[in-house]
XYZ file of C-alpha atoms in Angstrom:
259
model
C 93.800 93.516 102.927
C 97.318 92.765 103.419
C 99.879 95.526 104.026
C 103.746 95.154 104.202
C 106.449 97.195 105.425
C 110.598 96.620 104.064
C 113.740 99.077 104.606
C 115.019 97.691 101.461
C 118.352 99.422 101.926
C 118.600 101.038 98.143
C 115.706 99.833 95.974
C 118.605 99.688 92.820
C 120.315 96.996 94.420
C 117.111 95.283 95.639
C 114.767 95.373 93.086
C 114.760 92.186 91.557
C 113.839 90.745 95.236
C 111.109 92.825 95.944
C 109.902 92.153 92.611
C 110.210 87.702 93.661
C 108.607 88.820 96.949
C 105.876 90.813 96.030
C 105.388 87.805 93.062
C 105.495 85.501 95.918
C 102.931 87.679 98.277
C 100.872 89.968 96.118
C 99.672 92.181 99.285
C 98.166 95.241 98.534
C 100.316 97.824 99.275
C 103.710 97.665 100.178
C 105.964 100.219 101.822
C 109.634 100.450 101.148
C 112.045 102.998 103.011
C 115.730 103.563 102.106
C 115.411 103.403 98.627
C 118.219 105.904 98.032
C 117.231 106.870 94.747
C 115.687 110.205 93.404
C 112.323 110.020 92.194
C 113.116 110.151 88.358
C 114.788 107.085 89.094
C 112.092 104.871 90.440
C 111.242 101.865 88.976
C 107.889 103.161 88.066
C 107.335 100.434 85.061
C 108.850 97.497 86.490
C 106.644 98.061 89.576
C 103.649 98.593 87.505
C 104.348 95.633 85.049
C 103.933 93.940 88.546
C 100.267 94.365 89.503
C 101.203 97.549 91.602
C 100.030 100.551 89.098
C 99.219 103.401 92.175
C 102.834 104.313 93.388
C 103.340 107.617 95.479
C 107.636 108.410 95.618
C 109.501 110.211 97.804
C 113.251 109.499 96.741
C 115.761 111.317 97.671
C 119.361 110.576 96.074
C 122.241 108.812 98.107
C 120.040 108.206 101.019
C 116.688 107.796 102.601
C 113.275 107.752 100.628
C 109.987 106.203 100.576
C 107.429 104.729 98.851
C 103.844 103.180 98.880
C 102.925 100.868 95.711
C 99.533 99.643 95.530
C 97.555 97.711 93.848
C 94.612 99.914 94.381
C 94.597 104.058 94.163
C 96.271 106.350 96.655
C 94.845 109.611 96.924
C 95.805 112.941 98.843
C 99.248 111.978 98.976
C 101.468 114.120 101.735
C 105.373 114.243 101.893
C 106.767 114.359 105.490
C 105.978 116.013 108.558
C 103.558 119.334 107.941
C 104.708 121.817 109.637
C 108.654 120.533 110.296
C 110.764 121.521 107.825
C 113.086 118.665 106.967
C 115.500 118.445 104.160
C 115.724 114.896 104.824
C 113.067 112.802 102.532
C 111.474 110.437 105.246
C 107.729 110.078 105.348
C 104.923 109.781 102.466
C 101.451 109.401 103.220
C 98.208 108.014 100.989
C 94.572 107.352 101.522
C 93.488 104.272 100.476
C 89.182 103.329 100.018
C 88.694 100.406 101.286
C 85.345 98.444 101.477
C 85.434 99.351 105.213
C 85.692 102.962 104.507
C 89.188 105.741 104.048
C 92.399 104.392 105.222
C 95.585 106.486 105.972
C 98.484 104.589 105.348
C 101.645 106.597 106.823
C 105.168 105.217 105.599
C 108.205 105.940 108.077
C 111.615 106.259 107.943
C 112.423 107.001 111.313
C 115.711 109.013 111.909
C 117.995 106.558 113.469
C 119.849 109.262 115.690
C 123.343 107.972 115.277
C 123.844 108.023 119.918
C 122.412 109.655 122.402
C 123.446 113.167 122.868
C 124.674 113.766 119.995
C 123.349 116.282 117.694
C 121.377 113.953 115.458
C 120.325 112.455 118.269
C 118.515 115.739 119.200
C 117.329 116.247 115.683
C 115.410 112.401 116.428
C 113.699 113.733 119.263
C 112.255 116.712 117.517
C 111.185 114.649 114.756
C 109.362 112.183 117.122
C 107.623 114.681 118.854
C 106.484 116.555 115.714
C 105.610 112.488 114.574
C 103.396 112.828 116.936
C 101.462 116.387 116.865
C 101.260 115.379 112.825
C 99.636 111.980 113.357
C 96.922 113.540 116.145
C 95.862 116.071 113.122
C 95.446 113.118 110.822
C 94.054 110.498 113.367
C 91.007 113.022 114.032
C 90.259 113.734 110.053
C 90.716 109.796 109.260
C 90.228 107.756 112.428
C 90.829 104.446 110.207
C 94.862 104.909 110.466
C 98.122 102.254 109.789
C 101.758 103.954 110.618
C 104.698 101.545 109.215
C 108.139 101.845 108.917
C 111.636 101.130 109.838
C 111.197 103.362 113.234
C 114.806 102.889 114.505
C 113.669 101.806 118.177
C 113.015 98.797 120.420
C 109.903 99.069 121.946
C 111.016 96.909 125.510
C 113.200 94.452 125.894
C 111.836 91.636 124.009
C 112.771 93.256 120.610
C 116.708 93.137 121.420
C 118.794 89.861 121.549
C 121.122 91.894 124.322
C 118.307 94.174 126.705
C 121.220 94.824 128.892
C 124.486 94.922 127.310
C 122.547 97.400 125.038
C 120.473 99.602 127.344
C 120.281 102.668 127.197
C 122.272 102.664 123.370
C 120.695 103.796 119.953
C 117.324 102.373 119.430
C 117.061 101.144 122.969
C 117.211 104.550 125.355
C 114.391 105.385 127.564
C 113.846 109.123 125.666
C 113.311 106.749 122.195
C 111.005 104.589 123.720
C 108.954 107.067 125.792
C 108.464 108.668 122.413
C 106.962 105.377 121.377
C 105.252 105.081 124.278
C 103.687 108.462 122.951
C 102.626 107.014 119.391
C 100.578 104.453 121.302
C 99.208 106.964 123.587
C 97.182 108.415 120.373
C 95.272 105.367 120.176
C 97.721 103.323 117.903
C 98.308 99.417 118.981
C 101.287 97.473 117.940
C 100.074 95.060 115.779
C 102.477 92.535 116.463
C 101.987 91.941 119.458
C 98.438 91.597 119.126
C 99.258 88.009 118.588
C 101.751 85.485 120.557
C 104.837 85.379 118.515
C 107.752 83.194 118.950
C 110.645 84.559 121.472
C 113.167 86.326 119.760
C 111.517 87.396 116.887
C 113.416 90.661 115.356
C 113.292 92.437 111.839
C 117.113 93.676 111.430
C 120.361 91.892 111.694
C 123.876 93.290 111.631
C 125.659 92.792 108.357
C 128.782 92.192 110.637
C 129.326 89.400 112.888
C 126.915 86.440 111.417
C 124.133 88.487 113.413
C 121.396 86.683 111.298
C 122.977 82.991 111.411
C 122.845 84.082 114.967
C 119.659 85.468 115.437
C 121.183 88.904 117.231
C 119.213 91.335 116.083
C 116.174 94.167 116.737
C 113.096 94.484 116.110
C 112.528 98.072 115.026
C 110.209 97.780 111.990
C 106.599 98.235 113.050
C 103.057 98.111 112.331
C 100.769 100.561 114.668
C 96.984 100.646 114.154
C 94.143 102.904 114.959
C 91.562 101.588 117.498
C 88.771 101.415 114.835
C 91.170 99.084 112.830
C 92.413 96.918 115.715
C 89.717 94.665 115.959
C 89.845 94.154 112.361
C 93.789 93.000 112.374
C 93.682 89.145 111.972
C 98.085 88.581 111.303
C 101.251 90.040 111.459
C 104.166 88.843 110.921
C 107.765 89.002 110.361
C 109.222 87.384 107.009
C 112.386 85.984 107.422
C 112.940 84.268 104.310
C 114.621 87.439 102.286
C 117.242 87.744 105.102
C 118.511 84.632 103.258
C 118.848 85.834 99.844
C 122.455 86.799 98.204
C 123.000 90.460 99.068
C 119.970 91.208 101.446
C 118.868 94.117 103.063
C 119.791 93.988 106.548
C 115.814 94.642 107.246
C 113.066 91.781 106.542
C 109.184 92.401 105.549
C 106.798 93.085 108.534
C 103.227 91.781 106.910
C 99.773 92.797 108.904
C 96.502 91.707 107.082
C 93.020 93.401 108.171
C 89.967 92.004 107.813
């Protein structure tokens, strides 16, 4: 089973990629974020004329929103964080049945937090820590979990082209990454990193600057998986290919396949 995560950065101006992607690697479920649209404008059909007839939508117009299409059904969908009350629309959740048992698939848009001590930077911190009481509750009812996303942090210092001329900034302060730190404390594993990877291997690029042509940018989209699925993880990588395309999203694919 192949899984893929993309901050698509408005799903109405980057439809007809996802669509050549997702013709060019039919995973099974794919997990968009940012696709600042309201649900009744989804591209339910078009997605479904694609091989991907199980969608669960949590749009949200102007910004954020998420979204898990699959080829195969998604059942007890959830929409964000029980028990935080958010206005913002930034997580969806699905169980999927695989031959190896339930799944939980959890789709992220972390809240990027703008800089530290500011007010949504507060608001980022209460979100990760009530991340993290959610995902204990649904590790323990199915222990056969995958959290994606565009998280908005750097793990260490290998996911950021400048470690020090950016320490301690968005994305790369020690609270964000002790938060992190937290998710993997659960039980999760980093999928990428399961394997070696080539140096300087990041999933977002600046718009500004020639960032991509330059290769300065972050890795902040992730793949964590549960210990009963870590064993089971045999890829992940980082597709670089749609960076390339006319009008991108600043974000590229992350791609894990299991078993």
């Amino acid at each position: 089973m192949k899984i893929a995560t993309w901050n698509v950065n408005s799903l109405s101006v980057r439809l007809p990629q996802v669509l050549d992607w997702l013709a060019a690697n039919p995973v099974e479920a794919l997990c968009l974020q940012e696709l600042k649209l309201p649900d009744e404008k989804f591209p339910l059909q078009a997605l479904q004329d694609a091989g991907y007839p199980h969608c669960a939508v949590f749009g949200q117009k102007t910004y954020n929103g998420v979204a898990i299409l699959s080829r195969v059904p998604l059942r007890d969908v959830s929409k964000n964080i029980d028990g935080f009350p958010d206005e913002q629309s930034r997580v969806i959740a699905a169980t999927l049945d695989t031959p190896n048992g339930a799944m939980r698939l959890v789709n992220g848009y972390f809240v990027n937090g703008q800089e530290p001590g500011s007010d949504k930077f507060a608001y980022k911190m209460q979100w990760l820590t009530s991340l993290r009481q959610w995902l204990e509750k649904e590790l323990a009812t199915t222990p056969q979990l995958v959290l994606v996303g565009d998280f908005n942090i750097t793990f260490d210092d290998r996911d950021t082209h400048d470690p020090e001329g950016l320490r301690e900034t968005i994305h790369h302060t020690t609270a964000e990454r002790e938060h992190f730190q937290g998710l993997l404390d659960l039980g999760l594993t980093d999928a990428f990193r399961l394997f070696d990877q080539p140096e300087k291997s990041y999933s977002w690029w600046d718009y500004r600057e020639f960032a991509f042509r330059r290769n300065r940018g972050l890795r902040i989209d992730h793949i964590l998986v549960s210990e009963p699925l870590k064993g089971q993880v045999s890829s992940c990588v980082i597709d670089k290919l749609p960076r390339k395309n006319e009008r991108p999203s600043d974000h590229v694919p992350v791609v894990i396949e299991i078993g």
